[in-house]
XYZ file of C-alpha atoms in Angstrom:
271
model
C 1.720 -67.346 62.117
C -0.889 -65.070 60.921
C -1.108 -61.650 62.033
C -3.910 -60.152 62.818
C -5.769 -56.708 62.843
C -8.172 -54.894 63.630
C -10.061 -52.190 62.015
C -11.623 -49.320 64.009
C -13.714 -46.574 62.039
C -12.174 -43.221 62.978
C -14.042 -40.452 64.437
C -15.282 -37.660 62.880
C -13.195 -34.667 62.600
C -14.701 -31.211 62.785
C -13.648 -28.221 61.406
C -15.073 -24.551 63.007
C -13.980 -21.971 60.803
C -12.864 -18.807 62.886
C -15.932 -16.419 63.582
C -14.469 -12.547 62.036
C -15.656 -9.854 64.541
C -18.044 -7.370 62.936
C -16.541 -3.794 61.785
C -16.239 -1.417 64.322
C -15.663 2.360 64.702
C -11.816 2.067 64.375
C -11.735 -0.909 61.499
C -13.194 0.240 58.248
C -15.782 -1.408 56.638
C -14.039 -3.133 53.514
C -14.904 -1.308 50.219
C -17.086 -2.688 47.609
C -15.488 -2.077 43.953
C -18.086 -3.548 41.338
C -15.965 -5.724 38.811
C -14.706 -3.937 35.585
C -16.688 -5.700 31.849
C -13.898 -7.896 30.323
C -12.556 -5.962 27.219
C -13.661 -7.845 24.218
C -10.711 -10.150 22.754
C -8.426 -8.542 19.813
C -7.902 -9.757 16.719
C -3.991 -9.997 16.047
C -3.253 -6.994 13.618
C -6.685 -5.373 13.696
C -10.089 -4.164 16.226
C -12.402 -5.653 18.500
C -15.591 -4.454 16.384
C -15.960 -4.066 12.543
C -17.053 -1.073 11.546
C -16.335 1.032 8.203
C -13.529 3.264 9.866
C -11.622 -0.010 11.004
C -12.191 -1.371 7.599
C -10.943 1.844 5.768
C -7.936 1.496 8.252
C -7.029 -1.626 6.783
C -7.134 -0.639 3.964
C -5.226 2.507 4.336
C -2.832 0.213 6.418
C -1.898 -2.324 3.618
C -1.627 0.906 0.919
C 1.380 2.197 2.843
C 2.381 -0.469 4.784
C 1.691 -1.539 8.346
C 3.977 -2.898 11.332
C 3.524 -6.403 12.724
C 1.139 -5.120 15.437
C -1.124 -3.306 13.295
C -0.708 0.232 13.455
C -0.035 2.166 10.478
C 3.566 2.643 9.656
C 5.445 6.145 8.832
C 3.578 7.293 5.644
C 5.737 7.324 2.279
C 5.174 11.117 1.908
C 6.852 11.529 -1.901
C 4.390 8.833 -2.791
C 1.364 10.062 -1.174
C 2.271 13.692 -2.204
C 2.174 12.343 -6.263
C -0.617 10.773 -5.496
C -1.986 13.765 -4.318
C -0.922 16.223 -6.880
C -2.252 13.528 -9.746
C -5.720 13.667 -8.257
C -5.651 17.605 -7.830
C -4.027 17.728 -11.584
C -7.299 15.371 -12.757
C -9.386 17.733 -10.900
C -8.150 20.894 -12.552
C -8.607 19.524 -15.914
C -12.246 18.372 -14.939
C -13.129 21.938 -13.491
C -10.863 24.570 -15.557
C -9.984 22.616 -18.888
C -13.484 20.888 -19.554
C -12.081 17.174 -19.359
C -14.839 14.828 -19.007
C -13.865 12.725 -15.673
C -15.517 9.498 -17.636
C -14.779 10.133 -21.368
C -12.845 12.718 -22.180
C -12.094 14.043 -25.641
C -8.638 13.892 -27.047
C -8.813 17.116 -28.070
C -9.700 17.922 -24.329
C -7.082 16.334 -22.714
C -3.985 17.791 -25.491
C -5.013 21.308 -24.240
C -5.232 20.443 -20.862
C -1.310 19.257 -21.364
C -1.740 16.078 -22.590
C 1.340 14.479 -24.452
C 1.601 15.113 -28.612
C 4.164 14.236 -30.538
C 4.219 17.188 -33.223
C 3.790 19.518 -30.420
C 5.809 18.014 -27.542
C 9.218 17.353 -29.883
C 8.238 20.999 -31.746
C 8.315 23.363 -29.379
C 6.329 22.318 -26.298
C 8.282 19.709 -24.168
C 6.579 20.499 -21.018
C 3.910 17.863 -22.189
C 6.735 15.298 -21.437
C 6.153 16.200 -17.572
C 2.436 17.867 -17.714
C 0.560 14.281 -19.707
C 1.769 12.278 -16.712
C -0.347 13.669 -14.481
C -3.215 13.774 -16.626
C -5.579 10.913 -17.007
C -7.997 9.533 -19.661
C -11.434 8.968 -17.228
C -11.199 8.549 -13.821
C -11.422 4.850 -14.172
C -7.588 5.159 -15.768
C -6.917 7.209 -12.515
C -7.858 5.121 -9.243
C -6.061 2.196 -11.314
C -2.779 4.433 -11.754
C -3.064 5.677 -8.188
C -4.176 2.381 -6.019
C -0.857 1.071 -8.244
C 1.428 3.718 -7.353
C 0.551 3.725 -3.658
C 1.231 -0.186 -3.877
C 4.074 -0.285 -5.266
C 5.071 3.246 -4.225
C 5.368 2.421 -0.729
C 7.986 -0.626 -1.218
C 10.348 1.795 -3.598
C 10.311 4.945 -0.797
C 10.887 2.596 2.246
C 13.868 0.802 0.376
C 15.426 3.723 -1.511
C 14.171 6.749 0.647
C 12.033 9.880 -0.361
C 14.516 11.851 -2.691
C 15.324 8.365 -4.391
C 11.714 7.816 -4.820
C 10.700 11.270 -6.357
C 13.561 10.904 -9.425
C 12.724 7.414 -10.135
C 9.217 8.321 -10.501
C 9.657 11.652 -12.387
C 12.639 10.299 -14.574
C 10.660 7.083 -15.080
C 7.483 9.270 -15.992
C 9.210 11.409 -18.470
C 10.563 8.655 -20.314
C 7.879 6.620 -20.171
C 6.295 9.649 -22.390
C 9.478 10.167 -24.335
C 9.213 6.731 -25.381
C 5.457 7.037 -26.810
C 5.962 10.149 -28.288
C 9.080 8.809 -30.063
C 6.779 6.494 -31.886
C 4.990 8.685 -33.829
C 8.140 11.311 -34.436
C 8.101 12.252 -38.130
C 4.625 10.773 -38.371
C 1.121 13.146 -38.391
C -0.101 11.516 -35.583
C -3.799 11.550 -35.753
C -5.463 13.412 -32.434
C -6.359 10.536 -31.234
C -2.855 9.402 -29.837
C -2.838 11.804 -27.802
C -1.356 10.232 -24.487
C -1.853 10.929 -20.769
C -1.297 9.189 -17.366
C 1.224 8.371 -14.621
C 1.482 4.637 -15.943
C 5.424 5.078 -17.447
C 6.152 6.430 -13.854
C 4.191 3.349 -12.341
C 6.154 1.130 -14.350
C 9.515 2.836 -13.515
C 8.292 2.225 -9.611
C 7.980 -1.573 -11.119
C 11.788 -1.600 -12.623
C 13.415 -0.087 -9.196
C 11.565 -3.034 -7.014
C 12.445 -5.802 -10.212
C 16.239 -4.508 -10.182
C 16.515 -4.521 -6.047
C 15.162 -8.097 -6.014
C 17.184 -8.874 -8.284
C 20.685 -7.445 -7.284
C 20.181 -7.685 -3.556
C 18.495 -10.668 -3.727
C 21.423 -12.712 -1.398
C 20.664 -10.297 1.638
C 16.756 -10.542 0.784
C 14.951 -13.571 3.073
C 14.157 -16.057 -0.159
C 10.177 -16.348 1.449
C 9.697 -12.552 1.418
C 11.970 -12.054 -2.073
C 9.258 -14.483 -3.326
C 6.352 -12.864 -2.091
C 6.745 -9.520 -3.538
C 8.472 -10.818 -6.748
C 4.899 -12.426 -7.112
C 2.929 -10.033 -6.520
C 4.880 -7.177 -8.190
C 5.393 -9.961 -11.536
C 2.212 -10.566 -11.476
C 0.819 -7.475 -11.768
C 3.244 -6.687 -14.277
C 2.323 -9.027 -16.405
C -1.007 -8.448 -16.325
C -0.426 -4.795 -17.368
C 1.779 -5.711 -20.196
C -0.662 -8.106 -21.484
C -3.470 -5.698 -21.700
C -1.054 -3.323 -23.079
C -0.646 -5.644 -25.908
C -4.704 -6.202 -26.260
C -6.037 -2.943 -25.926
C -4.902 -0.722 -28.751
C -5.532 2.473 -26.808
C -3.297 1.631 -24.005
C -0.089 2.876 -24.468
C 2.712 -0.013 -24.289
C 6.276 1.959 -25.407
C 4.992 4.183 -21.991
C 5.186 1.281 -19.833
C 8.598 -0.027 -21.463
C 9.976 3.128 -21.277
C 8.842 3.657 -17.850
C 10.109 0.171 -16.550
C 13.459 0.355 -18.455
C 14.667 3.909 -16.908
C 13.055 3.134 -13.495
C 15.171 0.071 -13.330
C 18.073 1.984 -15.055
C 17.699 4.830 -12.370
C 17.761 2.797 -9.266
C 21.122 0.919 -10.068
C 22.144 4.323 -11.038
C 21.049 5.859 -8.037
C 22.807 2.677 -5.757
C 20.411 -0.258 -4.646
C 20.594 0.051 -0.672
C 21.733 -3.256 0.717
């Protein structure tokens, strides 16, 4: 048998939402708060807006380092205080020794302490320390600097500040031990003079070379390739215009690279 049914269409519900009673004198009228602007959205590791003192920050920030939410880590001091004194050093010479900031004469920058042989290994070896904080234009400068902040940072972080300032000055001093060696027993002619903090720059070079190198079981392989890049890189860049450019001074930079790697296994590679 079939079954059958019948459909009915259902009535109409209604719905009468409950009627609140207007505010009196003993309930409070409800507060109207107008609604706080959104912020604008962040960028990860930097600011809403663009504007030159964000962009300087950055900049600042990747010199000596920043932490994975953007702020500026603890500034290297040794580094930033060399940097410091090799700007003020450049600035004497320019105001109180009459050394040209764009060309200056060799015969400018020897009495302002620059590094020669006949006079450094005669009876003046002062100019061993002095010529490294001396520069030839201040082109040669912001290139020494913007390196030794670079590079500067990585050394002081890994080694600490005391490390830091002997691998820098030993590495500096050698760097101009090595050029002037060159020429010992020779009459140089004034113009190899030498001057500049690019034997300590290099020695900064040899301590972060010989860490990756020793350490580099207990060094994350993506990182340890990173830097090894960018520090070989740059390395090898320098060197090669070293070798092109008769006026730059290439024993400086081997000397400087050999004893800063020499000082830091010396000194004990932290790992």
């Amino acid at each position: 048998t079939t079954r059958s049914t019948t459909w009915s269409r259902p009535s109409r519900l209604r719905y009468n939402p409950p009627v609140m009673d207007a505010p009196g004198p003993s309930q409070p009228r409800p507060e109207h708060r107008p609604q706080q602007p959104a912020e604008p959205r962040r960028r990860r590791g930097g600011s809403a807006t663009s504007s030159p003192r964000s962009a300087w920050s950055r900049v600042i920030g990747w010199l000596c380092g920043t932490q994975p939410d953007g702020q500026l880590g603890p500034i290297p001091g040794v580094t930033l205080t060399l940097c410091a004194l090799t700007v003020l050093a450049f600035t004497a010479a320019a105001l109180f020794a009459g050394v040209d900031v764009w060309a200056p004469a060799p015969r400018a920058v020897l009495a302002a302490g620059g590094n020669y042989a006949p006079l450094t290994f005669a009876d003046e070896p002062w100019r061993l320390l002095t010529s490294m904080f001396l520069h030839v234009g201040i082109a040669h400068l912001l290139v020494n600097v913007l390196m030794a902040l670079a590079t500067g940072r990585l050394v002081e972080r890994a080694f600490g500040h005391a490390a830091t300032l002997v691998i820098y000055v030993g590495a500096g001093v050698f760097g101009s031990l090595a050029s002037g060696l060159r020429l010992i027993g020779a009459q140089a002619p004034a113009a190899s003079v030498s001057a500049g903090a690019s034997g300590a720059v290099f020695g900064l070079f040899g301590a972060v070379l010989a860490y990756l190198f020793v350490a580099r079981r207990l060094i994350e392989p993506r990182a340890r390739g990173a830097v090894m890049k960018s520090v070989g890189a740059t390395l090898i860049i320098n060197l090669a215009l070293s070798v092109a450019i008769p006026s730059i001074d290439l024993w400086a930079h081997l000397g400087g690279l050999i004893a800063g790697a020499a000082l830091a296994i010396a000194i004990g590679l932290p790992y």
